[in-house]
Amino acid sequence: MLQQFSKQQIATAIALLFHCIGLGGILLYDAALFALLTPMNLLLSAGLLIYTQSERNKHFFLFVLICYIVGFGVEYIGVNYQLLFGEYRYLPAMGLQVGNVPLVIGVNWFIMMYCCGVTIQHFLNFMWNKLKEEDQPQRNNVGFFAIIIDGALLATFFDWVMEPIAVKLGYWQWLGDGSIPMLNYLSWFGVSALLMLLFRLLSFPKQNQFAVNLLLIQFMFFLILRTVL
């Protein structure tokens, strides 16, 4: 029976189900308990993204690996040396840690970079289809910078939506007066822009409707929590 559904539809249904369960559990049952399931949800989401990627070539897996290494690396620097993002520390809800950094945090960076990059690519393709034929040659130059800048802005905006809820759910804690420093968002944009450049340069298919759907599901998940909690 599942054969009548596409990979994207199956993955979207699974992601939506798990996020709805998590949302209901946080709002109606035990927020701390369901927050502990975050690492599992991140691993599931990453697995579904890889599952729905149309061509899993060496460039795609190189992107996954570099996102993980860079994501873990910048978080290690941020937590242990108070550089890049400000003064903060991770709490047990994010799972097993090495060097005060959750192992799953690199997975989160991959999810964000991939979903934001694919979403911007989808938007650009939609706009390009509406261009006049004589305007088509200009689209590659525009698209190159649009993916880098807009992808980084989208990732940073998502972090802005998520940050207050992540603190309330016990993912991490900002030190000092507890406020979220502007440095956090500037660094998110800078690191995201570098990874978006890599996304643009590496040669692998960047059309994955599930990635767009997952970003919308996660955005609504945190936006609802930000509104209610």
Coordinates of C-alpha atoms in Angstrom, one line a residue:
M1 CA 0.0 0.0 0.0
L2 CA 2.9 2.4 0.7
Q3 CA 3.9 2.0 -2.9
Q4 CA 1.2 4.5 -3.9
F5 CA 3.0 7.3 -1.9
S6 CA 6.2 9.0 -2.8
K7 CA 9.3 9.1 -0.6
Q8 CA 8.6 12.7 0.1
Q9 CA 5.0 12.1 1.2
I10 CA 6.0 9.2 3.5
A11 CA 8.8 11.2 5.1
T12 CA 6.6 14.2 5.5
A13 CA 3.9 12.2 7.2
I14 CA 6.5 10.6 9.6
A15 CA 8.1 14.0 10.4
L16 CA 4.7 15.6 11.0
L17 CA 3.5 12.8 13.2
F18 CA 6.6 12.9 15.4
H19 CA 6.5 16.7 15.7
C20 CA 2.8 16.7 16.6
I21 CA 3.5 14.1 19.3
G22 CA 6.3 16.2 20.6
L23 CA 4.2 19.3 20.6
G24 CA 1.3 17.7 22.4
G25 CA 3.6 16.1 24.9
I26 CA 5.4 19.4 25.7
L27 CA 2.2 21.4 26.0
L28 CA -0.1 18.8 27.6
Y29 CA 2.0 16.3 29.5
D30 CA 5.7 16.8 30.5
A31 CA 7.8 19.3 28.7
A32 CA 11.1 18.1 30.3
L33 CA 10.4 14.4 29.4
F34 CA 9.6 15.1 25.8
A35 CA 12.6 17.5 25.4
L36 CA 14.8 14.5 26.2
L37 CA 13.6 12.9 22.9
T38 CA 15.1 15.8 20.9
P39 CA 18.3 13.8 19.9
M40 CA 16.1 11.0 18.5
N41 CA 14.0 13.4 16.6
L42 CA 17.1 15.1 15.0
L43 CA 18.5 11.7 14.0
L44 CA 15.2 10.7 12.5
S45 CA 14.9 14.0 10.6
A46 CA 18.5 13.7 9.2
G47 CA 17.8 10.1 8.2
L48 CA 14.6 11.1 6.4
L49 CA 16.5 13.8 4.5
I50 CA 19.1 11.4 3.4
Y51 CA 16.4 8.9 2.4
T52 CA 14.6 11.4 0.3
Q53 CA 17.7 12.8 -1.4
S54 CA 17.3 11.8 -5.1
E55 CA 21.0 11.2 -5.8
R56 CA 23.3 10.4 -2.9
N57 CA 26.7 11.0 -4.5
K58 CA 30.1 11.7 -3.0
H59 CA 29.5 15.4 -3.1
F60 CA 26.3 15.1 -1.1
F61 CA 27.9 13.0 1.6
L62 CA 30.9 15.4 1.7
F63 CA 28.4 18.2 2.4
V64 CA 26.8 16.1 5.2
L65 CA 30.2 15.4 6.7
I66 CA 31.5 19.0 6.5
C67 CA 28.3 20.4 8.0
Y68 CA 28.7 18.0 10.9
I69 CA 32.4 18.7 11.5
V70 CA 32.0 22.5 11.1
G71 CA 28.8 22.5 13.2
F72 CA 30.4 20.5 16.1
G73 CA 33.6 22.5 15.8
V74 CA 32.1 26.0 16.1
E75 CA 30.0 24.8 19.0
Y76 CA 33.1 23.4 20.7
I77 CA 34.8 26.7 20.3
G78 CA 31.7 28.5 21.5
V79 CA 31.1 26.5 24.6
N80 CA 34.7 26.0 25.8
Y81 CA 36.2 29.4 24.8
Q82 CA 33.2 31.7 24.8
L83 CA 33.9 32.8 21.3
L84 CA 31.6 33.1 18.2
F85 CA 28.2 32.8 19.9
G86 CA 28.7 34.2 23.5
E87 CA 28.7 32.5 26.8
Y88 CA 26.5 29.4 27.0
R89 CA 26.5 25.8 28.0
Y90 CA 24.6 22.7 26.9
L91 CA 22.2 20.9 29.2
P92 CA 21.4 17.1 29.4
A93 CA 18.3 17.3 27.1
M94 CA 20.6 17.4 24.0
G95 CA 22.0 14.0 24.9
L96 CA 25.5 12.5 25.1
Q97 CA 28.3 15.1 25.1
V98 CA 31.9 15.2 24.2
G99 CA 33.9 18.2 25.2
N100 CA 30.8 19.8 26.7
V101 CA 29.1 19.6 23.2
P102 CA 26.3 17.2 22.3
L103 CA 27.3 14.8 19.6
V104 CA 24.0 15.4 17.9
I105 CA 24.6 19.1 17.4
G106 CA 26.4 18.5 14.2
V107 CA 23.4 16.7 12.9
N108 CA 21.3 19.8 13.7
W109 CA 23.7 21.9 11.6
F110 CA 23.4 19.6 8.7
I111 CA 19.6 19.6 8.9
M112 CA 19.4 23.4 9.0
M113 CA 21.9 24.1 6.2
Y114 CA 20.4 21.5 3.9
C115 CA 16.8 22.5 4.5
C116 CA 17.5 26.2 4.1
G117 CA 19.7 25.7 1.0
V118 CA 17.1 23.5 -0.7
T119 CA 14.2 25.9 0.3
I120 CA 16.0 28.9 -1.3
Q121 CA 16.8 26.8 -4.4
H122 CA 13.1 25.9 -4.7
F123 CA 12.1 29.5 -4.4
L124 CA 14.7 30.5 -7.0
N125 CA 13.5 27.9 -9.4
F126 CA 9.9 29.1 -9.0
M127 CA 11.0 32.7 -9.8
W128 CA 13.2 31.6 -12.7
N129 CA 10.3 29.9 -14.4
K130 CA 8.6 33.2 -14.6
L131 CA 11.5 35.0 -16.2
K132 CA 11.4 36.1 -19.8
E133 CA 13.8 34.2 -22.1
E134 CA 16.1 37.2 -22.5
D135 CA 16.6 37.4 -18.7
Q136 CA 17.5 33.7 -18.3
P137 CA 21.3 34.2 -18.7
Q138 CA 21.4 36.5 -15.6
R139 CA 19.9 33.9 -13.3
N140 CA 23.1 32.0 -12.5
N141 CA 24.9 35.1 -11.1
V142 CA 21.8 36.1 -9.1
G143 CA 21.3 32.5 -7.9
F144 CA 24.8 32.0 -6.7
F145 CA 24.7 34.9 -4.2
A146 CA 21.0 34.4 -3.4
I147 CA 21.5 30.9 -2.1
I148 CA 24.5 32.0 0.1
I149 CA 23.0 35.2 1.5
D150 CA 19.3 34.2 1.6
G151 CA 20.1 30.7 2.9
A152 CA 22.2 32.2 5.7
L153 CA 19.5 34.7 6.6
L154 CA 16.8 32.0 6.6
A155 CA 18.9 29.9 9.0
T156 CA 19.6 32.8 11.3
F157 CA 15.9 33.7 11.3
F158 CA 15.1 30.1 12.3
D159 CA 17.6 30.3 15.1
W160 CA 15.9 33.5 16.3
V161 CA 12.6 31.8 16.4
M162 CA 14.0 28.8 18.2
E163 CA 16.3 30.3 20.8
P164 CA 13.9 31.3 23.5
I165 CA 12.1 27.9 23.3
A166 CA 15.4 26.0 23.3
V167 CA 16.3 27.7 26.6
K168 CA 12.9 27.0 28.1
L169 CA 13.1 23.3 27.1
G170 CA 16.5 23.0 28.6
Y171 CA 18.5 22.4 25.5
W172 CA 21.1 25.0 26.5
Q173 CA 21.6 27.9 28.9
W174 CA 22.9 31.4 28.3
L175 CA 25.3 32.5 31.0
G176 CA 25.7 36.0 32.5
D177 CA 22.4 37.7 32.7
G178 CA 20.7 35.0 30.6
S179 CA 20.1 37.2 27.6
I180 CA 20.8 36.0 24.0
P181 CA 23.7 38.2 22.6
M182 CA 23.6 39.7 19.2
L183 CA 26.9 38.0 18.6
N184 CA 25.0 34.7 18.5
Y185 CA 23.0 35.7 15.5
L186 CA 26.0 37.4 13.7
S187 CA 28.0 34.2 14.1
W188 CA 25.1 32.0 13.0
F189 CA 24.9 34.1 9.8
G190 CA 28.6 34.0 9.2
V191 CA 29.0 30.2 9.7
S192 CA 25.8 29.6 7.7
A193 CA 27.0 31.7 4.8
L194 CA 30.2 29.6 4.6
L195 CA 28.2 26.4 4.6
M196 CA 25.8 27.8 2.1
L197 CA 28.7 28.6 -0.2
L198 CA 29.7 24.9 0.1
F199 CA 26.1 23.9 -0.6
R200 CA 26.2 26.0 -3.8
L201 CA 29.6 24.8 -5.0
L202 CA 29.2 21.0 -4.5
S203 CA 27.5 19.1 -7.3
F204 CA 24.5 17.2 -6.0
P205 CA 20.8 17.4 -6.8
K206 CA 19.2 20.2 -4.7
Q207 CA 15.5 19.4 -5.3
N208 CA 13.9 17.8 -2.3
Q209 CA 10.4 18.7 -1.4
F210 CA 10.6 17.0 1.9
A211 CA 13.4 19.3 3.0
V212 CA 11.1 22.3 2.4
N213 CA 8.3 20.5 4.2
L214 CA 10.6 19.6 7.2
L215 CA 11.7 23.2 7.5
L216 CA 8.1 24.4 7.6
I217 CA 7.1 21.7 10.1
Q218 CA 10.0 22.7 12.4
F219 CA 9.3 26.4 12.0
M220 CA 5.6 25.9 13.0
F221 CA 6.7 23.6 15.9
F222 CA 8.9 26.3 17.5
L223 CA 6.6 29.2 16.5
I224 CA 3.6 27.6 18.3
L225 CA 5.8 26.9 21.3
R226 CA 7.1 30.4 21.3
T227 CA 3.6 31.8 21.2
V228 CA 2.1 29.5 23.9
L229 CA 4.9 28.9 26.4

